[in-house]
PDB file of N, CA and C in Angstrom:
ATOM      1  N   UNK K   1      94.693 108.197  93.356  1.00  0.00           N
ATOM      2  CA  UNK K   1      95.335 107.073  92.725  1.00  0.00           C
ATOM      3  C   UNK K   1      94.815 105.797  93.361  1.00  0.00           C
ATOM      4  N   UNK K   2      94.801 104.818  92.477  1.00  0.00           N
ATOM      5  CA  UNK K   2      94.132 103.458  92.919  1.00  0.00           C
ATOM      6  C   UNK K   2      95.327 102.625  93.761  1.00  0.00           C
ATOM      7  N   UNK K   3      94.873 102.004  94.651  1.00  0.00           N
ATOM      8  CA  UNK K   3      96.051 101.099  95.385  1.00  0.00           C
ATOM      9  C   UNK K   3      97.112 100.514  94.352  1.00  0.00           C
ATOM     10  N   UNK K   4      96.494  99.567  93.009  1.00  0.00           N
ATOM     11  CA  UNK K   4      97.805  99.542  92.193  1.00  0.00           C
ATOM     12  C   UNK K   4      98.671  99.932  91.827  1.00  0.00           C
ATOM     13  N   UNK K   5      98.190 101.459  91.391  1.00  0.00           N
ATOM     14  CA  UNK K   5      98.995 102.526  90.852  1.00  0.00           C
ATOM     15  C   UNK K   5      99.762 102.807  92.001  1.00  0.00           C
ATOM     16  N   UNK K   6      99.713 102.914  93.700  1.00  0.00           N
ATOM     17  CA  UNK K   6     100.181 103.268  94.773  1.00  0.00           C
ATOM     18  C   UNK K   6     101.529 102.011  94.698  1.00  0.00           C
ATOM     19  N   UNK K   7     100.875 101.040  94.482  1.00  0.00           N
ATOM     20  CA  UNK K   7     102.205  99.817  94.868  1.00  0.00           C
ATOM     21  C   UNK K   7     102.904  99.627  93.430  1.00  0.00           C
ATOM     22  N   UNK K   8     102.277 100.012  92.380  1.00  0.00           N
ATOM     23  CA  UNK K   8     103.794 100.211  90.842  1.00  0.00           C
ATOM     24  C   UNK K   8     104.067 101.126  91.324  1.00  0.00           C
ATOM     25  N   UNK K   9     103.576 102.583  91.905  1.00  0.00           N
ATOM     26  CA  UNK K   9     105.030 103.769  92.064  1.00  0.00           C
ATOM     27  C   UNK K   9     105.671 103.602  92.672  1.00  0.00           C
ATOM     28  N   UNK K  10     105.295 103.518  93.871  1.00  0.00           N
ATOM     29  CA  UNK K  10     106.519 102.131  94.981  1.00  0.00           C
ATOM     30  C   UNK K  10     107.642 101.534  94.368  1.00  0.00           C
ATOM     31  N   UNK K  11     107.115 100.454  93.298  1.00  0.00           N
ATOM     32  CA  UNK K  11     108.201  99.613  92.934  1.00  0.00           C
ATOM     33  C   UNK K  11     109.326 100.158  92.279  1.00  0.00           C
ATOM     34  N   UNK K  12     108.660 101.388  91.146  1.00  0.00           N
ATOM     35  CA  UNK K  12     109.201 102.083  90.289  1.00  0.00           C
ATOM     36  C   UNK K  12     110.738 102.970  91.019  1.00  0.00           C
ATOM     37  N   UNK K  13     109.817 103.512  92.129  1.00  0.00           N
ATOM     38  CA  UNK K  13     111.088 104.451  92.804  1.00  0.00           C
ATOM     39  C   UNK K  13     111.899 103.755  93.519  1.00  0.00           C
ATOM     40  N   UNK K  14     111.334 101.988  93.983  1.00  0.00           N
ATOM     41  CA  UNK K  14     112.614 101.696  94.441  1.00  0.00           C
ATOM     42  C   UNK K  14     113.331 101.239  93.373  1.00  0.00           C
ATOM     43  N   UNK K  15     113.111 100.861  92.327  1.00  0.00           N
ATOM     44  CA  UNK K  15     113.949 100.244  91.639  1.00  0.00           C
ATOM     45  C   UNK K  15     115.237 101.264  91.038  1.00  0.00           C
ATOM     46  N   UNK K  16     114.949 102.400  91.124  1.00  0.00           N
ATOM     47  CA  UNK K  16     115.715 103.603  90.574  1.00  0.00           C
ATOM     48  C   UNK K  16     116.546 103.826  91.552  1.00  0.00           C
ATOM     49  N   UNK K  17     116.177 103.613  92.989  1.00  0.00           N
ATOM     50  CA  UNK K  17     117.140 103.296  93.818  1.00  0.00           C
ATOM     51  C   UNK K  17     117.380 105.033  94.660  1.00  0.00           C
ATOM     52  N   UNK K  18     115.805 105.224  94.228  1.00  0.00           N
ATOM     53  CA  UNK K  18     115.925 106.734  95.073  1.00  0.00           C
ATOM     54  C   UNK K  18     115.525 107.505  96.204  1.00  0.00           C
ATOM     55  N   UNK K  19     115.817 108.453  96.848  1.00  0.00           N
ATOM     56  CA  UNK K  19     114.999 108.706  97.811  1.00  0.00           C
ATOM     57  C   UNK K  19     113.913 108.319  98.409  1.00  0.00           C
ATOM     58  N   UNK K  20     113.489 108.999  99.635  1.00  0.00           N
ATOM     59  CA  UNK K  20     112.053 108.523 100.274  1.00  0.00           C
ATOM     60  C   UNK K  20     111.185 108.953  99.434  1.00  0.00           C
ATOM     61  N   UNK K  21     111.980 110.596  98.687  1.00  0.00           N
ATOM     62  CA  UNK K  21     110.796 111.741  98.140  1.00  0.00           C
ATOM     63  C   UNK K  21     110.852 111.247  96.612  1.00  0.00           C
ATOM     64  N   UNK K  22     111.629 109.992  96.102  1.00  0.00           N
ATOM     65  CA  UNK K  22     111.502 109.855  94.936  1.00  0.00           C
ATOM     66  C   UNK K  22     109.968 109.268  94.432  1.00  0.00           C
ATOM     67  N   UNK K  23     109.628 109.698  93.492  1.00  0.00           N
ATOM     68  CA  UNK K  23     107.763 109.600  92.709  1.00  0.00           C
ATOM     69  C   UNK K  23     108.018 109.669  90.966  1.00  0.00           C
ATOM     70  N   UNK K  24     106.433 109.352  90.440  1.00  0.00           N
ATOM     71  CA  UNK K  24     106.076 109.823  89.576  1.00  0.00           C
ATOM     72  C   UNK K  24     105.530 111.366  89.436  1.00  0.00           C
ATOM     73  N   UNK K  25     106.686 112.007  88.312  1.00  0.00           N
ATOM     74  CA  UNK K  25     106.566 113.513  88.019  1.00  0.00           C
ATOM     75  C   UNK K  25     105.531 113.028  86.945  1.00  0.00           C
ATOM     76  N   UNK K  26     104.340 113.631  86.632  1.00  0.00           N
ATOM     77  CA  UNK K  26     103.500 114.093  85.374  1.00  0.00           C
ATOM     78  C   UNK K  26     103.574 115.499  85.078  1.00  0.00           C
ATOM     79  N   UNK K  27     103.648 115.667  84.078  1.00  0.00           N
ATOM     80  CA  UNK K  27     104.076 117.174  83.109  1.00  0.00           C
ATOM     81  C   UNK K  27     103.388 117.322  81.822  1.00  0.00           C
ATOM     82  N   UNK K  28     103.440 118.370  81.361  1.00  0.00           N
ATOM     83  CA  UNK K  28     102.440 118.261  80.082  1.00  0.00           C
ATOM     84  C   UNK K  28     103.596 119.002  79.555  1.00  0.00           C
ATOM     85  N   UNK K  29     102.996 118.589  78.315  1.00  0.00           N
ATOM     86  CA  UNK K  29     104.288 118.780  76.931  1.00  0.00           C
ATOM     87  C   UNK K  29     104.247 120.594  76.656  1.00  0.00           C
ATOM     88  N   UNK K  30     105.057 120.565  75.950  1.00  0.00           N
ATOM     89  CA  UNK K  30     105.122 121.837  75.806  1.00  0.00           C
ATOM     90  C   UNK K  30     104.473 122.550  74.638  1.00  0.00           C
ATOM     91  N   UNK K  31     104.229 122.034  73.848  1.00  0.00           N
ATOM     92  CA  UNK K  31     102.694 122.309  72.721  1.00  0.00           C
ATOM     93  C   UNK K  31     101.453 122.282  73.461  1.00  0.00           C
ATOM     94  N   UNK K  32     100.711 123.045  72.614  1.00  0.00           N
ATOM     95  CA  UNK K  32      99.261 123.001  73.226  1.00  0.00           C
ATOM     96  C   UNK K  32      98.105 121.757  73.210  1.00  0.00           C
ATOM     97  N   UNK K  33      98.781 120.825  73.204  1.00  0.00           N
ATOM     98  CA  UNK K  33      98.249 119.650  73.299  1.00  0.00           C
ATOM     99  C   UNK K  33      97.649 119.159  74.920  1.00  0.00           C
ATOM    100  N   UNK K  34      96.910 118.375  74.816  1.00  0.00           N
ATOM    101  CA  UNK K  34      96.902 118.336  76.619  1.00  0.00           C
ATOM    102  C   UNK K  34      97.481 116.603  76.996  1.00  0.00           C
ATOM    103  N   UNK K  35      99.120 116.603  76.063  1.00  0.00           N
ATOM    104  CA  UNK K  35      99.887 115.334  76.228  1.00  0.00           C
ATOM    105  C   UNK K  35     100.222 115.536  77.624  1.00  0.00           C
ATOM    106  N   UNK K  36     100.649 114.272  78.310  1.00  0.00           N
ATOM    107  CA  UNK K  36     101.316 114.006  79.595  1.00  0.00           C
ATOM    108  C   UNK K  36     102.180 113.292  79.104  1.00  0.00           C
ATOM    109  N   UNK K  37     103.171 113.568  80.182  1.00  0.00           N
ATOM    110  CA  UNK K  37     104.756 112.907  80.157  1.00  0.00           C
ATOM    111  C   UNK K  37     104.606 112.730  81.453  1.00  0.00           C
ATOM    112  N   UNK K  38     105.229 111.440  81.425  1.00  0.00           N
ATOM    113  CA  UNK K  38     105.581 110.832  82.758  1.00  0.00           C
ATOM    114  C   UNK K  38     106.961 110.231  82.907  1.00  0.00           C
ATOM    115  N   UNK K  39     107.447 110.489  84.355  1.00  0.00           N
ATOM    116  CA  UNK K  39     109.087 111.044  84.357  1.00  0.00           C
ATOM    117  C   UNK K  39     108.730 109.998  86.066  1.00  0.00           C
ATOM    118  N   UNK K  40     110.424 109.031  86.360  1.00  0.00           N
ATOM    119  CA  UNK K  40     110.483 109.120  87.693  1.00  0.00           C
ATOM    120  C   UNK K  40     111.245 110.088  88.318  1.00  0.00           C
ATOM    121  N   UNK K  41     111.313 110.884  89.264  1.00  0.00           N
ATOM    122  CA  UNK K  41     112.125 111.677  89.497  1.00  0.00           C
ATOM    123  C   UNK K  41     112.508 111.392  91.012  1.00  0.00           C
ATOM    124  N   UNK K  42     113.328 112.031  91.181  1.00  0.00           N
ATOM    125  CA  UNK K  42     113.978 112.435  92.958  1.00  0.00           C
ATOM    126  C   UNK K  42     113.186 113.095  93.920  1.00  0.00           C
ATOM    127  N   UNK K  43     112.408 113.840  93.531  1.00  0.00           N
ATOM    128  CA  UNK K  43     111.419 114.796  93.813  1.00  0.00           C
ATOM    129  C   UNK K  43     110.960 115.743  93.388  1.00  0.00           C
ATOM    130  N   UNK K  44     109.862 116.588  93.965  1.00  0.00           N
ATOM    131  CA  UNK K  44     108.733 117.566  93.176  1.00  0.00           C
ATOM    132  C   UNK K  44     110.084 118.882  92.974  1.00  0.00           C
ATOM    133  N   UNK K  45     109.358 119.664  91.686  1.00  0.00           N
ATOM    134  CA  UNK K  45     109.773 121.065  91.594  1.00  0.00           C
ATOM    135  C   UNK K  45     108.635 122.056  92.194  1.00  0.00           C
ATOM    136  N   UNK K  46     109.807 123.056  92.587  1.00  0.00           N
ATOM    137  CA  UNK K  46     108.834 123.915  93.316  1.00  0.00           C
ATOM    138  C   UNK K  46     107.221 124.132  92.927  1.00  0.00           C
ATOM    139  N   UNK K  47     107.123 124.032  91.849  1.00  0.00           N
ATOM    140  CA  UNK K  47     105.645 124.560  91.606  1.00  0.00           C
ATOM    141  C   UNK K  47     104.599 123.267  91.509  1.00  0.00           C
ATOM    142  N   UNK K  48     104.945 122.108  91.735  1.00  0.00           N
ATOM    143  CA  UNK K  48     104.627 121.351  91.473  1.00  0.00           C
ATOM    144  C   UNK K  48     103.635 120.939  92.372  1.00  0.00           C
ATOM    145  N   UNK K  49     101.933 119.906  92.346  1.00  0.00           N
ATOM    146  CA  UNK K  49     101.609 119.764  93.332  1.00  0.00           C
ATOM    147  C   UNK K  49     101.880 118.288  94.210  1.00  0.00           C
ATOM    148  N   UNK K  50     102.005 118.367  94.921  1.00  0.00           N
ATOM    149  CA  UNK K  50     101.945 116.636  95.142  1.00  0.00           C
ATOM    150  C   UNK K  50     100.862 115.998  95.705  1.00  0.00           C
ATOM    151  N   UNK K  51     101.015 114.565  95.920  1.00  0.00           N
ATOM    152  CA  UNK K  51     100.062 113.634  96.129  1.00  0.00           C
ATOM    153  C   UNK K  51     100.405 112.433  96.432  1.00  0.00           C
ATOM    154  N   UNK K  52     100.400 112.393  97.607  1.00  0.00           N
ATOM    155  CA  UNK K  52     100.671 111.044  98.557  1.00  0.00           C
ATOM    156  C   UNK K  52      99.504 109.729  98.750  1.00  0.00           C
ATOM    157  N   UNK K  53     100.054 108.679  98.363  1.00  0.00           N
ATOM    158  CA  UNK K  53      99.090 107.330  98.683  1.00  0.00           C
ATOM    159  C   UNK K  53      99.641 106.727  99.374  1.00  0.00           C
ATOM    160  N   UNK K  54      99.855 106.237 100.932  1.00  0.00           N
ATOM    161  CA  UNK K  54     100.506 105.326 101.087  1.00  0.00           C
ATOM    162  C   UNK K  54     101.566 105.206 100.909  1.00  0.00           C
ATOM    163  N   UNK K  55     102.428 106.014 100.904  1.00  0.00           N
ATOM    164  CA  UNK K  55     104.151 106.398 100.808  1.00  0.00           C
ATOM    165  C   UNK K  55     104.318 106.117  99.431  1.00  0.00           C
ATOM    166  N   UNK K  56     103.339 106.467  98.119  1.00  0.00           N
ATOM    167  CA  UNK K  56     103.380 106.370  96.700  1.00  0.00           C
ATOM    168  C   UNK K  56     103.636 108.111  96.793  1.00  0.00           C
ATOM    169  N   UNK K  57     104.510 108.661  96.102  1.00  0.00           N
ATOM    170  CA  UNK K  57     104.443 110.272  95.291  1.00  0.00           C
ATOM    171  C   UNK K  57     104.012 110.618  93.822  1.00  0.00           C
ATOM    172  N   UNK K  58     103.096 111.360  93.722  1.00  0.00           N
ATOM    173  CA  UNK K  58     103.232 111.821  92.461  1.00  0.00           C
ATOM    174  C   UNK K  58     103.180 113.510  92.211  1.00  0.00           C
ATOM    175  N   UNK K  59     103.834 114.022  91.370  1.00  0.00           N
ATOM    176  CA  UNK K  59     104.468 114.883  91.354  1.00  0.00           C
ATOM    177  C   UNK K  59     103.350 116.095  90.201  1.00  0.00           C
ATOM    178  N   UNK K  60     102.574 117.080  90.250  1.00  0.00           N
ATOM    179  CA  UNK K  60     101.897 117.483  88.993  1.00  0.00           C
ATOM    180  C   UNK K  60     102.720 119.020  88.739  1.00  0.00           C
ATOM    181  N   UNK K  61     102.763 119.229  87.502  1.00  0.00           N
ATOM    182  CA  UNK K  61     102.965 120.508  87.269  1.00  0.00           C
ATOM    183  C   UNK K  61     101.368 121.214  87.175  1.00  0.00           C
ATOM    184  N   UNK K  62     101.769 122.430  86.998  1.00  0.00           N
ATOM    185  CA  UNK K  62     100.322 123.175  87.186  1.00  0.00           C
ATOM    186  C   UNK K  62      99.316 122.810  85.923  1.00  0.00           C
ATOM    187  N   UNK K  63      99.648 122.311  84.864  1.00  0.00           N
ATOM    188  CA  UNK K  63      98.867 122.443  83.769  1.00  0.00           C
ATOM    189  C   UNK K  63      98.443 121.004  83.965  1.00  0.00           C
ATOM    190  N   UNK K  64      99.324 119.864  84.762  1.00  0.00           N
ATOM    191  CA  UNK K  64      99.108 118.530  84.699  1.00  0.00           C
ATOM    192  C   UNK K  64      97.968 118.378  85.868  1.00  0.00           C
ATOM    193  N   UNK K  65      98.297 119.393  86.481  1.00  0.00           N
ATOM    194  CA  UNK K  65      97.674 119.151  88.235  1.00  0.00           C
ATOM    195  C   UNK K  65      95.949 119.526  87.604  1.00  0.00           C
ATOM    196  N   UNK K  66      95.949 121.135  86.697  1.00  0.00           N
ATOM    197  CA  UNK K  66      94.427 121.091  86.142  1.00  0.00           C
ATOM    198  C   UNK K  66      93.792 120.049  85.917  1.00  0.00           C
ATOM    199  N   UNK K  67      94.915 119.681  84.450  1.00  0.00           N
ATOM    200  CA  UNK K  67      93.773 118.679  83.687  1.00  0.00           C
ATOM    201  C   UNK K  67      93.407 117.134  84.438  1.00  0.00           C
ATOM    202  N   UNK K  68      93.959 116.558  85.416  1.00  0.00           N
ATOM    203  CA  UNK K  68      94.236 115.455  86.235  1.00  0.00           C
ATOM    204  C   UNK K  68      93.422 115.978  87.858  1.00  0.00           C
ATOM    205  N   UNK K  69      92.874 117.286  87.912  1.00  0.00           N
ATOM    206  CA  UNK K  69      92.182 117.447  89.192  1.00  0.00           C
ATOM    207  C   UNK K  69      91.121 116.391  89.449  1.00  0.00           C
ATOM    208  N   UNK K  70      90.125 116.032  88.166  1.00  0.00           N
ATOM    209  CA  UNK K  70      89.037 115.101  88.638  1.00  0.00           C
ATOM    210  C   UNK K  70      89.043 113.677  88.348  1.00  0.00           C
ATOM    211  N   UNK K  71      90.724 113.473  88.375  1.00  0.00           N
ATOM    212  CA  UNK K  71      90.811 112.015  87.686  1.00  0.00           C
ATOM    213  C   UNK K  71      91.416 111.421  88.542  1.00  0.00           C
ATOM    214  N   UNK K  72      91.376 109.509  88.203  1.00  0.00           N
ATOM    215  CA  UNK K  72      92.446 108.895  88.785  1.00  0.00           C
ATOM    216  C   UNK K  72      93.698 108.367  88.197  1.00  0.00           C
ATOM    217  N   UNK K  73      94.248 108.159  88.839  1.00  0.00           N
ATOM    218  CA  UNK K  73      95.330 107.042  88.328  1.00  0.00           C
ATOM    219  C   UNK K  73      95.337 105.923  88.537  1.00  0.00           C
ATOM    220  N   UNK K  74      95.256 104.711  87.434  1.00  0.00           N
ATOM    221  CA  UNK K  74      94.985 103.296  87.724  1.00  0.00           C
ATOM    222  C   UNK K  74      96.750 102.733  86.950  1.00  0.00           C
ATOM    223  N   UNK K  75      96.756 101.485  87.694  1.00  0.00           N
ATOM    224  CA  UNK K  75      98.244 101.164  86.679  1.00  0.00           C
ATOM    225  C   UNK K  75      98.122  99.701  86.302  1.00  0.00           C
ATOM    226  N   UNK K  76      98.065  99.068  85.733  1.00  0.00           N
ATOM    227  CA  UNK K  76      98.082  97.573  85.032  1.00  0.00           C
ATOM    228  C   UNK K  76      99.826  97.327  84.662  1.00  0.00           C
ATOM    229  N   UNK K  77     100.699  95.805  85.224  1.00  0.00           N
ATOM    230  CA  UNK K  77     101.569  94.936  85.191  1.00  0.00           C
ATOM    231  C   UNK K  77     101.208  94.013  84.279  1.00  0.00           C
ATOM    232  N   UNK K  78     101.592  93.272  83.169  1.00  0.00           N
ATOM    233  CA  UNK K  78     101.292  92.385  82.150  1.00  0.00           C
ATOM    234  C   UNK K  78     102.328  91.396  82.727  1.00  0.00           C
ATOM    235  N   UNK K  79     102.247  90.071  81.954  1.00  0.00           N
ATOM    236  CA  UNK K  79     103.036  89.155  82.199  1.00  0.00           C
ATOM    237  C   UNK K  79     104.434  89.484  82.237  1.00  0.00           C
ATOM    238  N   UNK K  80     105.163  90.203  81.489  1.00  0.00           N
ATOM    239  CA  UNK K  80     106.104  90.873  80.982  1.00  0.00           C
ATOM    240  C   UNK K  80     106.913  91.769  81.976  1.00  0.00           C
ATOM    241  N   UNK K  81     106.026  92.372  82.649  1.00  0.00           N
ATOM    242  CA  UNK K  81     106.486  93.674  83.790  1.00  0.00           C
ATOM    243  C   UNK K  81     106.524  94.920  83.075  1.00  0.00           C
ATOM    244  N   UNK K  82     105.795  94.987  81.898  1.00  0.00           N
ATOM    245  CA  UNK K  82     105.692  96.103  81.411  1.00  0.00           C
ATOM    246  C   UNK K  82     104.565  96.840  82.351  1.00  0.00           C
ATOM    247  N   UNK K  83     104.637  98.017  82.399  1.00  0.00           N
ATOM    248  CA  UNK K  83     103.639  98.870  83.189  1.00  0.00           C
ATOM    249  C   UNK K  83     103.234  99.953  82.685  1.00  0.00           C
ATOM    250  N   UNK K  84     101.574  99.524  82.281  1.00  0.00           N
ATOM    251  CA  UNK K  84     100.537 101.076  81.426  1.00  0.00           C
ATOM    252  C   UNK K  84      99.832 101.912  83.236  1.00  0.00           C
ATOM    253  N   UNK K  85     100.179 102.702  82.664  1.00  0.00           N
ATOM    254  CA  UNK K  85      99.243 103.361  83.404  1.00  0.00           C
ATOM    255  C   UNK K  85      97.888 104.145  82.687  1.00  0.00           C
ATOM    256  N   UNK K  86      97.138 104.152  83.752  1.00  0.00           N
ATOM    257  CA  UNK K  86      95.203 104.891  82.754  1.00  0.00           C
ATOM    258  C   UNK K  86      95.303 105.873  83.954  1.00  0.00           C
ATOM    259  N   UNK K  87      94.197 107.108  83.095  1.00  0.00           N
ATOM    260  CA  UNK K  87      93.516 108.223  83.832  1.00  0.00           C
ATOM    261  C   UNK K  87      91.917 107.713  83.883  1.00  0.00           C
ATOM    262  N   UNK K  88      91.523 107.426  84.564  1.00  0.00           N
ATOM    263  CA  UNK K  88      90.076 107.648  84.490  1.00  0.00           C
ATOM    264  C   UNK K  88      89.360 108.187  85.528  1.00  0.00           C
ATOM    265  N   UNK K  89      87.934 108.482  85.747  1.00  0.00           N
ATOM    266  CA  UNK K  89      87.389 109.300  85.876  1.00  0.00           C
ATOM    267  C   UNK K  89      86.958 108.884  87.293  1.00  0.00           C
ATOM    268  N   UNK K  90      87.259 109.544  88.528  1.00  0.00           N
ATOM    269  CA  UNK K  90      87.334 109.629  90.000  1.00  0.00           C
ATOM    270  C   UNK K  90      85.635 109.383  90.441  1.00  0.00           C
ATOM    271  N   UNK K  91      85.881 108.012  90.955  1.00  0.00           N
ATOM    272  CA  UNK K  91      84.831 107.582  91.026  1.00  0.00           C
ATOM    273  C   UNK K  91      85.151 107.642  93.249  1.00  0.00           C
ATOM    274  N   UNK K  92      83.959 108.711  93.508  1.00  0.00           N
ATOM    275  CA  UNK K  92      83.569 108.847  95.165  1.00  0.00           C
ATOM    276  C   UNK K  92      83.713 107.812  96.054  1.00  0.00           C
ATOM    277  N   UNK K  93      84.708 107.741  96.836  1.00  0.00           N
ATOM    278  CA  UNK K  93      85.076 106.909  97.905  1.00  0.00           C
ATOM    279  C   UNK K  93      83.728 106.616  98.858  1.00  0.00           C
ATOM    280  N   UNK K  94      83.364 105.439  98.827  1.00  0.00           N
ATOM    281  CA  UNK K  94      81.958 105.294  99.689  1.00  0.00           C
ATOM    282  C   UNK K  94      82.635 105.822 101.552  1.00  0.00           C
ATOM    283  N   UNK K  95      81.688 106.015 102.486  1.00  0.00           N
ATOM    284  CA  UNK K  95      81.363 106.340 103.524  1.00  0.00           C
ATOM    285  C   UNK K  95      81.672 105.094 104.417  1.00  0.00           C
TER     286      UNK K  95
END
């Protein structure tokens, strides 16, 4: 996950007013689609993998954790405080 995306999940879980372990859960729908749902939650379910940035959580189920293995998470704030988040494609941390 990109530092932005690290400091909106931040904001997100405090604003919900939750735990340390509260994050973004990603899940995939339950059709064979390869949709994501994105959920704040309290914390991971057992099967779930996680992923720490900087005291950011995010939460994958197994089908989310596949399709999201070689990606990132970026998040964009508009004037508004609306918040998109993007997947794109995990570009190698230089040396």
């Amino acid at each position: 996950m990109t530092d932005t995306a690290a400091q909106v999940i931040r904001n997100l879980s405090s604003q919900v007013g939750g735990s340390a372990d509260t994050g973004v859960r990603i899940s995939s729908q339950s059709d064979d689609t390869d949709s994501l749902l994105l959920s704040i939650v309290e914390g991971p379910q057992s099967e779930d993998k996680v992923v720490e940035t900087d005291g950011a959580h995010i939460f994958l189920d197994p089908k989310a954790a596949d399709l999201l293995d070689d990606k990132s998470l970026d998040a964009d704030v508009d004037e508004g405080g609306g918040v998109t988040f993007t997947i794109t494609e995990q570009i190698p941390r230089q040396a």
